[in-house]
Amino acid sequence: MYTRTYKEVTIMLLITILAVSIIAFVFYKRYYPVRGVECGTISPTERSIEIVDVRDYNQSYKNPIEGSRNIPMAYLNRYFNEISKKKIHIVAANQLDKNMSIRFFNKKVLT
């Protein structure tokens, strides 16, 4: 019967901890809500806020928002420079898109 050495067990444990940590980090970035962000409504005539619609084109086409700039999540990195430096109001189809886009804008603004 083969028994594992202490070194083999330690290496397997470290690999398992690393894998679980990576998976937890990915889930945190995608699904954990961003703190300190208010959820609210604005009027389309308000000019001090940039409205960014991160829904897919087929969703935003069916239900357009007046005065918004439609940039789907997949294209945010490419078209980020087209967004003005005003306060941003994000329109998203679901919690995942909302969390990912808020984290994207926080990272771009803070760097």
Short mmCIF file of N, CA and C in Angstrom, two decimals:
data_model
loop_
_atom_site.label_atom_id
_atom_site.label_comp_id
_atom_site.label_asym_id
_atom_site.label_seq_id
_atom_site.Cartn_x
_atom_site.Cartn_y
_atom_site.Cartn_z
N MET A 1 0.84 -1.18 0.00
CA MET A 1 0.00 0.00 0.00
C MET A 1 0.89 1.25 0.00
N TYR A 2 0.51 2.19 -0.85
CA TYR A 2 1.31 3.42 -0.99
C TYR A 2 0.77 4.49 -0.06
N THR A 3 1.65 5.10 0.69
CA THR A 3 1.25 6.24 1.53
C THR A 3 1.98 7.47 1.04
N ARG A 4 1.28 8.55 1.10
CA ARG A 4 1.86 9.81 0.62
C ARG A 4 2.77 10.40 1.70
N THR A 5 3.80 11.07 1.23
CA THR A 5 4.71 11.72 2.16
C THR A 5 4.12 13.05 2.59
N TYR A 6 4.71 13.58 3.63
CA TYR A 6 4.28 14.88 4.15
C TYR A 6 4.42 15.97 3.10
N LYS A 7 5.48 15.91 2.33
CA LYS A 7 5.73 16.91 1.29
C LYS A 7 4.66 16.84 0.20
N GLU A 8 4.27 15.65 -0.22
CA GLU A 8 3.23 15.49 -1.24
C GLU A 8 1.88 16.02 -0.75
N VAL A 9 1.56 15.72 0.49
CA VAL A 9 0.30 16.20 1.07
C VAL A 9 0.29 17.71 1.17
N THR A 10 1.38 18.29 1.56
CA THR A 10 1.49 19.75 1.67
C THR A 10 1.34 20.40 0.30
N ILE A 11 1.96 19.86 -0.71
CA ILE A 11 1.85 20.42 -2.07
C ILE A 11 0.41 20.32 -2.57
N MET A 12 -0.23 19.18 -2.35
CA MET A 12 -1.63 19.04 -2.78
C MET A 12 -2.54 20.01 -2.04
N LEU A 13 -2.29 20.21 -0.77
CA LEU A 13 -3.08 21.15 0.02
C LEU A 13 -2.90 22.58 -0.49
N LEU A 14 -1.67 22.97 -0.79
CA LEU A 14 -1.40 24.31 -1.31
C LEU A 14 -2.05 24.52 -2.68
N ILE A 15 -2.00 23.52 -3.53
CA ILE A 15 -2.64 23.62 -4.85
C ILE A 15 -4.15 23.75 -4.70
N THR A 16 -4.74 23.00 -3.78
CA THR A 16 -6.18 23.08 -3.54
C THR A 16 -6.57 24.46 -3.00
N ILE A 17 -5.80 24.98 -2.07
CA ILE A 17 -6.09 26.31 -1.52
C ILE A 17 -5.96 27.37 -2.60
N LEU A 18 -4.95 27.26 -3.44
CA LEU A 18 -4.78 28.22 -4.54
C LEU A 18 -5.95 28.15 -5.51
N ALA A 19 -6.38 26.96 -5.88
CA ALA A 19 -7.50 26.81 -6.82
C ALA A 19 -8.79 27.37 -6.23
N VAL A 20 -9.06 27.09 -4.97
CA VAL A 20 -10.27 27.60 -4.31
C VAL A 20 -10.21 29.13 -4.21
N SER A 21 -9.04 29.68 -3.93
CA SER A 21 -8.88 31.13 -3.84
C SER A 21 -9.15 31.80 -5.18
N ILE A 22 -8.65 31.23 -6.25
CA ILE A 22 -8.87 31.80 -7.59
C ILE A 22 -10.35 31.76 -7.95
N ILE A 23 -11.01 30.65 -7.68
CA ILE A 23 -12.45 30.53 -7.98
C ILE A 23 -13.24 31.52 -7.13
N ALA A 24 -12.90 31.66 -5.85
CA ALA A 24 -13.60 32.61 -4.99
C ALA A 24 -13.41 34.04 -5.47
N PHE A 25 -12.22 34.38 -5.93
CA PHE A 25 -11.97 35.74 -6.43
C PHE A 25 -12.80 36.02 -7.67
N VAL A 26 -12.89 35.06 -8.58
CA VAL A 26 -13.68 35.24 -9.81
C VAL A 26 -15.14 35.44 -9.46
N PHE A 27 -15.67 34.63 -8.56
CA PHE A 27 -17.07 34.78 -8.17
C PHE A 27 -17.30 36.11 -7.45
N TYR A 28 -16.34 36.54 -6.64
CA TYR A 28 -16.47 37.82 -5.96
C TYR A 28 -16.56 38.97 -6.96
N LYS A 29 -15.68 38.99 -7.94
CA LYS A 29 -15.68 40.08 -8.92
C LYS A 29 -16.96 40.11 -9.74
N ARG A 30 -17.53 38.96 -10.02
CA ARG A 30 -18.70 38.90 -10.90
C ARG A 30 -20.01 39.09 -10.16
N TYR A 31 -20.16 38.49 -9.00
CA TYR A 31 -21.47 38.40 -8.38
C TYR A 31 -21.66 39.19 -7.10
N TYR A 32 -20.60 39.55 -6.41
CA TYR A 32 -20.75 40.29 -5.16
C TYR A 32 -21.06 41.75 -5.48
N PRO A 33 -22.11 42.31 -4.89
CA PRO A 33 -22.48 43.70 -5.20
C PRO A 33 -21.39 44.70 -4.81
N VAL A 34 -21.31 45.77 -5.57
CA VAL A 34 -20.33 46.82 -5.32
C VAL A 34 -20.89 47.74 -4.25
N ARG A 35 -20.11 47.98 -3.22
CA ARG A 35 -20.58 48.84 -2.12
C ARG A 35 -20.40 50.31 -2.46
N GLY A 36 -21.27 51.13 -1.90
CA GLY A 36 -21.15 52.57 -2.04
C GLY A 36 -21.72 53.13 -3.33
N VAL A 37 -22.47 52.33 -4.07
CA VAL A 37 -23.06 52.79 -5.33
C VAL A 37 -24.57 52.89 -5.12
N GLU A 38 -25.09 54.06 -5.38
CA GLU A 38 -26.53 54.29 -5.21
C GLU A 38 -27.30 53.80 -6.42
N CYS A 39 -28.47 53.26 -6.18
CA CYS A 39 -29.36 52.84 -7.25
C CYS A 39 -30.51 53.84 -7.27
N GLY A 40 -30.76 54.44 -8.43
CA GLY A 40 -31.81 55.44 -8.48
C GLY A 40 -32.25 55.73 -9.90
N THR A 41 -33.13 56.68 -10.01
CA THR A 41 -33.62 57.10 -11.32
C THR A 41 -33.20 58.54 -11.57
N ILE A 42 -33.06 58.87 -12.84
CA ILE A 42 -32.72 60.23 -13.23
C ILE A 42 -33.61 60.63 -14.39
N SER A 43 -33.72 61.91 -14.61
CA SER A 43 -34.50 62.38 -15.76
C SER A 43 -33.56 62.47 -16.96
N PRO A 44 -34.07 62.17 -18.16
CA PRO A 44 -33.21 62.20 -19.34
C PRO A 44 -32.75 63.61 -19.71
N THR A 45 -33.35 64.63 -19.13
CA THR A 45 -32.96 66.01 -19.44
C THR A 45 -31.79 66.49 -18.59
N GLU A 46 -31.41 65.73 -17.58
CA GLU A 46 -30.31 66.13 -16.71
C GLU A 46 -28.99 66.02 -17.48
N ARG A 47 -28.26 67.11 -17.59
CA ARG A 47 -27.06 67.17 -18.42
C ARG A 47 -25.77 66.93 -17.64
N SER A 48 -25.83 66.90 -16.32
CA SER A 48 -24.60 66.73 -15.55
C SER A 48 -24.22 65.26 -15.38
N ILE A 49 -25.05 64.37 -15.90
CA ILE A 49 -24.80 62.94 -15.76
C ILE A 49 -24.77 62.28 -17.13
N GLU A 50 -23.78 61.43 -17.36
CA GLU A 50 -23.68 60.64 -18.59
C GLU A 50 -24.42 59.31 -18.35
N ILE A 51 -25.38 58.99 -19.18
CA ILE A 51 -26.12 57.73 -19.07
C ILE A 51 -25.47 56.72 -20.01
N VAL A 52 -24.96 55.64 -19.43
CA VAL A 52 -24.30 54.59 -20.21
C VAL A 52 -25.15 53.33 -20.11
N ASP A 53 -25.64 52.88 -21.25
CA ASP A 53 -26.48 51.70 -21.34
C ASP A 53 -25.60 50.51 -21.71
N VAL A 54 -25.37 49.60 -20.76
CA VAL A 54 -24.47 48.47 -21.01
C VAL A 54 -25.23 47.20 -21.41
N ARG A 55 -26.51 47.34 -21.71
CA ARG A 55 -27.27 46.19 -22.20
C ARG A 55 -26.84 45.85 -23.62
N ASP A 56 -27.12 44.62 -24.04
CA ASP A 56 -26.82 44.22 -25.42
C ASP A 56 -27.65 45.06 -26.38
N TYR A 57 -27.17 45.13 -27.63
CA TYR A 57 -27.86 45.93 -28.63
C TYR A 57 -29.30 45.47 -28.83
N ASN A 58 -29.55 44.16 -28.84
CA ASN A 58 -30.91 43.69 -29.08
C ASN A 58 -31.85 44.06 -27.94
N GLN A 59 -31.37 44.16 -26.71
CA GLN A 59 -32.21 44.59 -25.59
C GLN A 59 -32.42 46.09 -25.59
N SER A 60 -31.38 46.86 -25.86
CA SER A 60 -31.52 48.32 -25.84
C SER A 60 -32.30 48.83 -27.05
N TYR A 61 -32.30 48.08 -28.13
CA TYR A 61 -33.07 48.46 -29.31
C TYR A 61 -34.57 48.36 -29.04
N LYS A 62 -34.98 47.34 -28.30
CA LYS A 62 -36.39 47.14 -28.01
C LYS A 62 -36.91 48.13 -26.97
N ASN A 63 -36.06 48.58 -26.08
CA ASN A 63 -36.46 49.49 -25.01
C ASN A 63 -35.41 50.61 -24.89
N PRO A 64 -35.39 51.54 -25.85
CA PRO A 64 -34.34 52.58 -25.83
C PRO A 64 -34.54 53.58 -24.69
N ILE A 65 -33.43 54.15 -24.24
CA ILE A 65 -33.45 55.18 -23.21
C ILE A 65 -32.94 56.46 -23.83
N GLU A 66 -33.77 57.47 -23.78
CA GLU A 66 -33.45 58.75 -24.42
C GLU A 66 -32.22 59.39 -23.77
N GLY A 67 -31.29 59.80 -24.59
CA GLY A 67 -30.10 60.50 -24.12
C GLY A 67 -28.99 59.59 -23.62
N SER A 68 -29.16 58.29 -23.79
CA SER A 68 -28.13 57.37 -23.29
C SER A 68 -27.14 57.01 -24.40
N ARG A 69 -25.99 56.54 -23.98
CA ARG A 69 -24.97 56.06 -24.90
C ARG A 69 -24.92 54.56 -24.73
N ASN A 70 -25.26 53.82 -25.79
CA ASN A 70 -25.29 52.37 -25.71
C ASN A 70 -23.92 51.78 -26.03
N ILE A 71 -23.30 51.23 -25.00
CA ILE A 71 -22.01 50.53 -25.14
C ILE A 71 -22.15 49.22 -24.37
N PRO A 72 -22.39 48.12 -25.07
CA PRO A 72 -22.53 46.83 -24.37
C PRO A 72 -21.27 46.48 -23.57
N MET A 73 -21.46 45.63 -22.57
CA MET A 73 -20.37 45.23 -21.68
C MET A 73 -19.14 44.76 -22.45
N ALA A 74 -19.35 44.01 -23.52
CA ALA A 74 -18.23 43.46 -24.27
C ALA A 74 -17.38 44.55 -24.94
N TYR A 75 -17.96 45.73 -25.16
CA TYR A 75 -17.26 46.79 -25.87
C TYR A 75 -16.80 47.94 -24.97
N LEU A 76 -16.99 47.82 -23.67
CA LEU A 76 -16.63 48.92 -22.76
C LEU A 76 -15.15 49.29 -22.85
N ASN A 77 -14.30 48.31 -22.86
CA ASN A 77 -12.86 48.61 -22.90
C ASN A 77 -12.47 49.34 -24.18
N ARG A 78 -13.09 48.96 -25.28
CA ARG A 78 -12.76 49.56 -26.57
C ARG A 78 -13.26 51.00 -26.69
N TYR A 79 -14.47 51.27 -26.19
CA TYR A 79 -15.09 52.59 -26.37
C TYR A 79 -15.11 53.43 -25.10
N PHE A 80 -14.29 53.09 -24.13
CA PHE A 80 -14.27 53.83 -22.88
C PHE A 80 -13.90 55.30 -23.09
N ASN A 81 -13.04 55.59 -24.04
CA ASN A 81 -12.59 56.97 -24.26
C ASN A 81 -13.69 57.87 -24.80
N GLU A 82 -14.76 57.31 -25.35
CA GLU A 82 -15.86 58.11 -25.86
C GLU A 82 -16.80 58.62 -24.77
N ILE A 83 -16.66 58.10 -23.58
CA ILE A 83 -17.53 58.50 -22.47
C ILE A 83 -16.94 59.74 -21.81
N SER A 84 -17.79 60.74 -21.59
CA SER A 84 -17.30 61.97 -20.99
C SER A 84 -16.93 61.74 -19.53
N LYS A 85 -16.26 62.70 -18.95
CA LYS A 85 -15.76 62.57 -17.58
C LYS A 85 -16.78 63.04 -16.55
N LYS A 86 -18.05 63.06 -16.89
CA LYS A 86 -19.10 63.43 -15.96
C LYS A 86 -19.39 62.26 -15.02
N LYS A 87 -20.34 62.48 -14.10
CA LYS A 87 -20.84 61.38 -13.30
C LYS A 87 -21.53 60.41 -14.24
N ILE A 88 -21.47 59.13 -13.92
CA ILE A 88 -22.03 58.12 -14.81
C ILE A 88 -23.22 57.44 -14.15
N HIS A 89 -24.29 57.28 -14.92
CA HIS A 89 -25.45 56.49 -14.52
C HIS A 89 -25.48 55.27 -15.43
N ILE A 90 -25.42 54.08 -14.84
CA ILE A 90 -25.34 52.85 -15.62
C ILE A 90 -26.71 52.21 -15.71
N VAL A 91 -27.08 51.82 -16.92
CA VAL A 91 -28.31 51.06 -17.15
C VAL A 91 -27.89 49.66 -17.54
N ALA A 92 -28.30 48.67 -16.75
CA ALA A 92 -27.89 47.29 -17.00
C ALA A 92 -29.10 46.37 -17.02
N ALA A 93 -28.96 45.25 -17.72
CA ALA A 93 -30.05 44.29 -17.84
C ALA A 93 -30.15 43.39 -16.61
N ASN A 94 -29.03 43.15 -15.94
CA ASN A 94 -29.05 42.26 -14.79
C ASN A 94 -27.96 42.65 -13.80
N GLN A 95 -27.94 41.96 -12.67
CA GLN A 95 -26.97 42.26 -11.61
C GLN A 95 -25.53 42.02 -12.05
N LEU A 96 -25.32 40.98 -12.84
CA LEU A 96 -23.96 40.66 -13.30
C LEU A 96 -23.39 41.80 -14.15
N ASP A 97 -24.17 42.28 -15.12
CA ASP A 97 -23.71 43.40 -15.95
C ASP A 97 -23.49 44.66 -15.12
N LYS A 98 -24.37 44.88 -14.16
CA LYS A 98 -24.23 46.05 -13.29
C LYS A 98 -22.93 45.98 -12.50
N ASN A 99 -22.68 44.85 -11.85
CA ASN A 99 -21.47 44.70 -11.03
C ASN A 99 -20.20 44.82 -11.87
N MET A 100 -20.18 44.14 -13.01
CA MET A 100 -18.99 44.17 -13.86
C MET A 100 -18.72 45.56 -14.41
N SER A 101 -19.77 46.27 -14.85
CA SER A 101 -19.55 47.61 -15.41
C SER A 101 -19.14 48.61 -14.33
N ILE A 102 -19.71 48.51 -13.14
CA ILE A 102 -19.31 49.42 -12.05
C ILE A 102 -17.85 49.17 -11.68
N ARG A 103 -17.45 47.92 -11.58
CA ARG A 103 -16.05 47.62 -11.27
C ARG A 103 -15.12 48.10 -12.39
N PHE A 104 -15.57 47.98 -13.64
CA PHE A 104 -14.77 48.46 -14.77
C PHE A 104 -14.57 49.97 -14.67
N PHE A 105 -15.66 50.72 -14.45
CA PHE A 105 -15.54 52.17 -14.36
C PHE A 105 -14.75 52.61 -13.14
N ASN A 106 -14.91 51.93 -12.02
CA ASN A 106 -14.11 52.26 -10.83
C ASN A 106 -12.62 52.06 -11.12
N LYS A 107 -12.29 50.97 -11.79
CA LYS A 107 -10.88 50.69 -12.10
C LYS A 107 -10.31 51.73 -13.07
N LYS A 108 -11.08 52.12 -14.08
CA LYS A 108 -10.59 53.10 -15.06
C LYS A 108 -10.47 54.49 -14.46
N VAL A 109 -11.40 54.86 -13.60
CA VAL A 109 -11.38 56.20 -13.01
C VAL A 109 -10.28 56.31 -11.96
N LEU A 110 -10.07 55.26 -11.19
CA LEU A 110 -9.08 55.32 -10.10
C LEU A 110 -7.66 55.13 -10.58
N THR A 111 -7.45 54.64 -11.83
CA THR A 111 -6.09 54.45 -12.31
C THR A 111 -5.64 55.61 -13.16
#
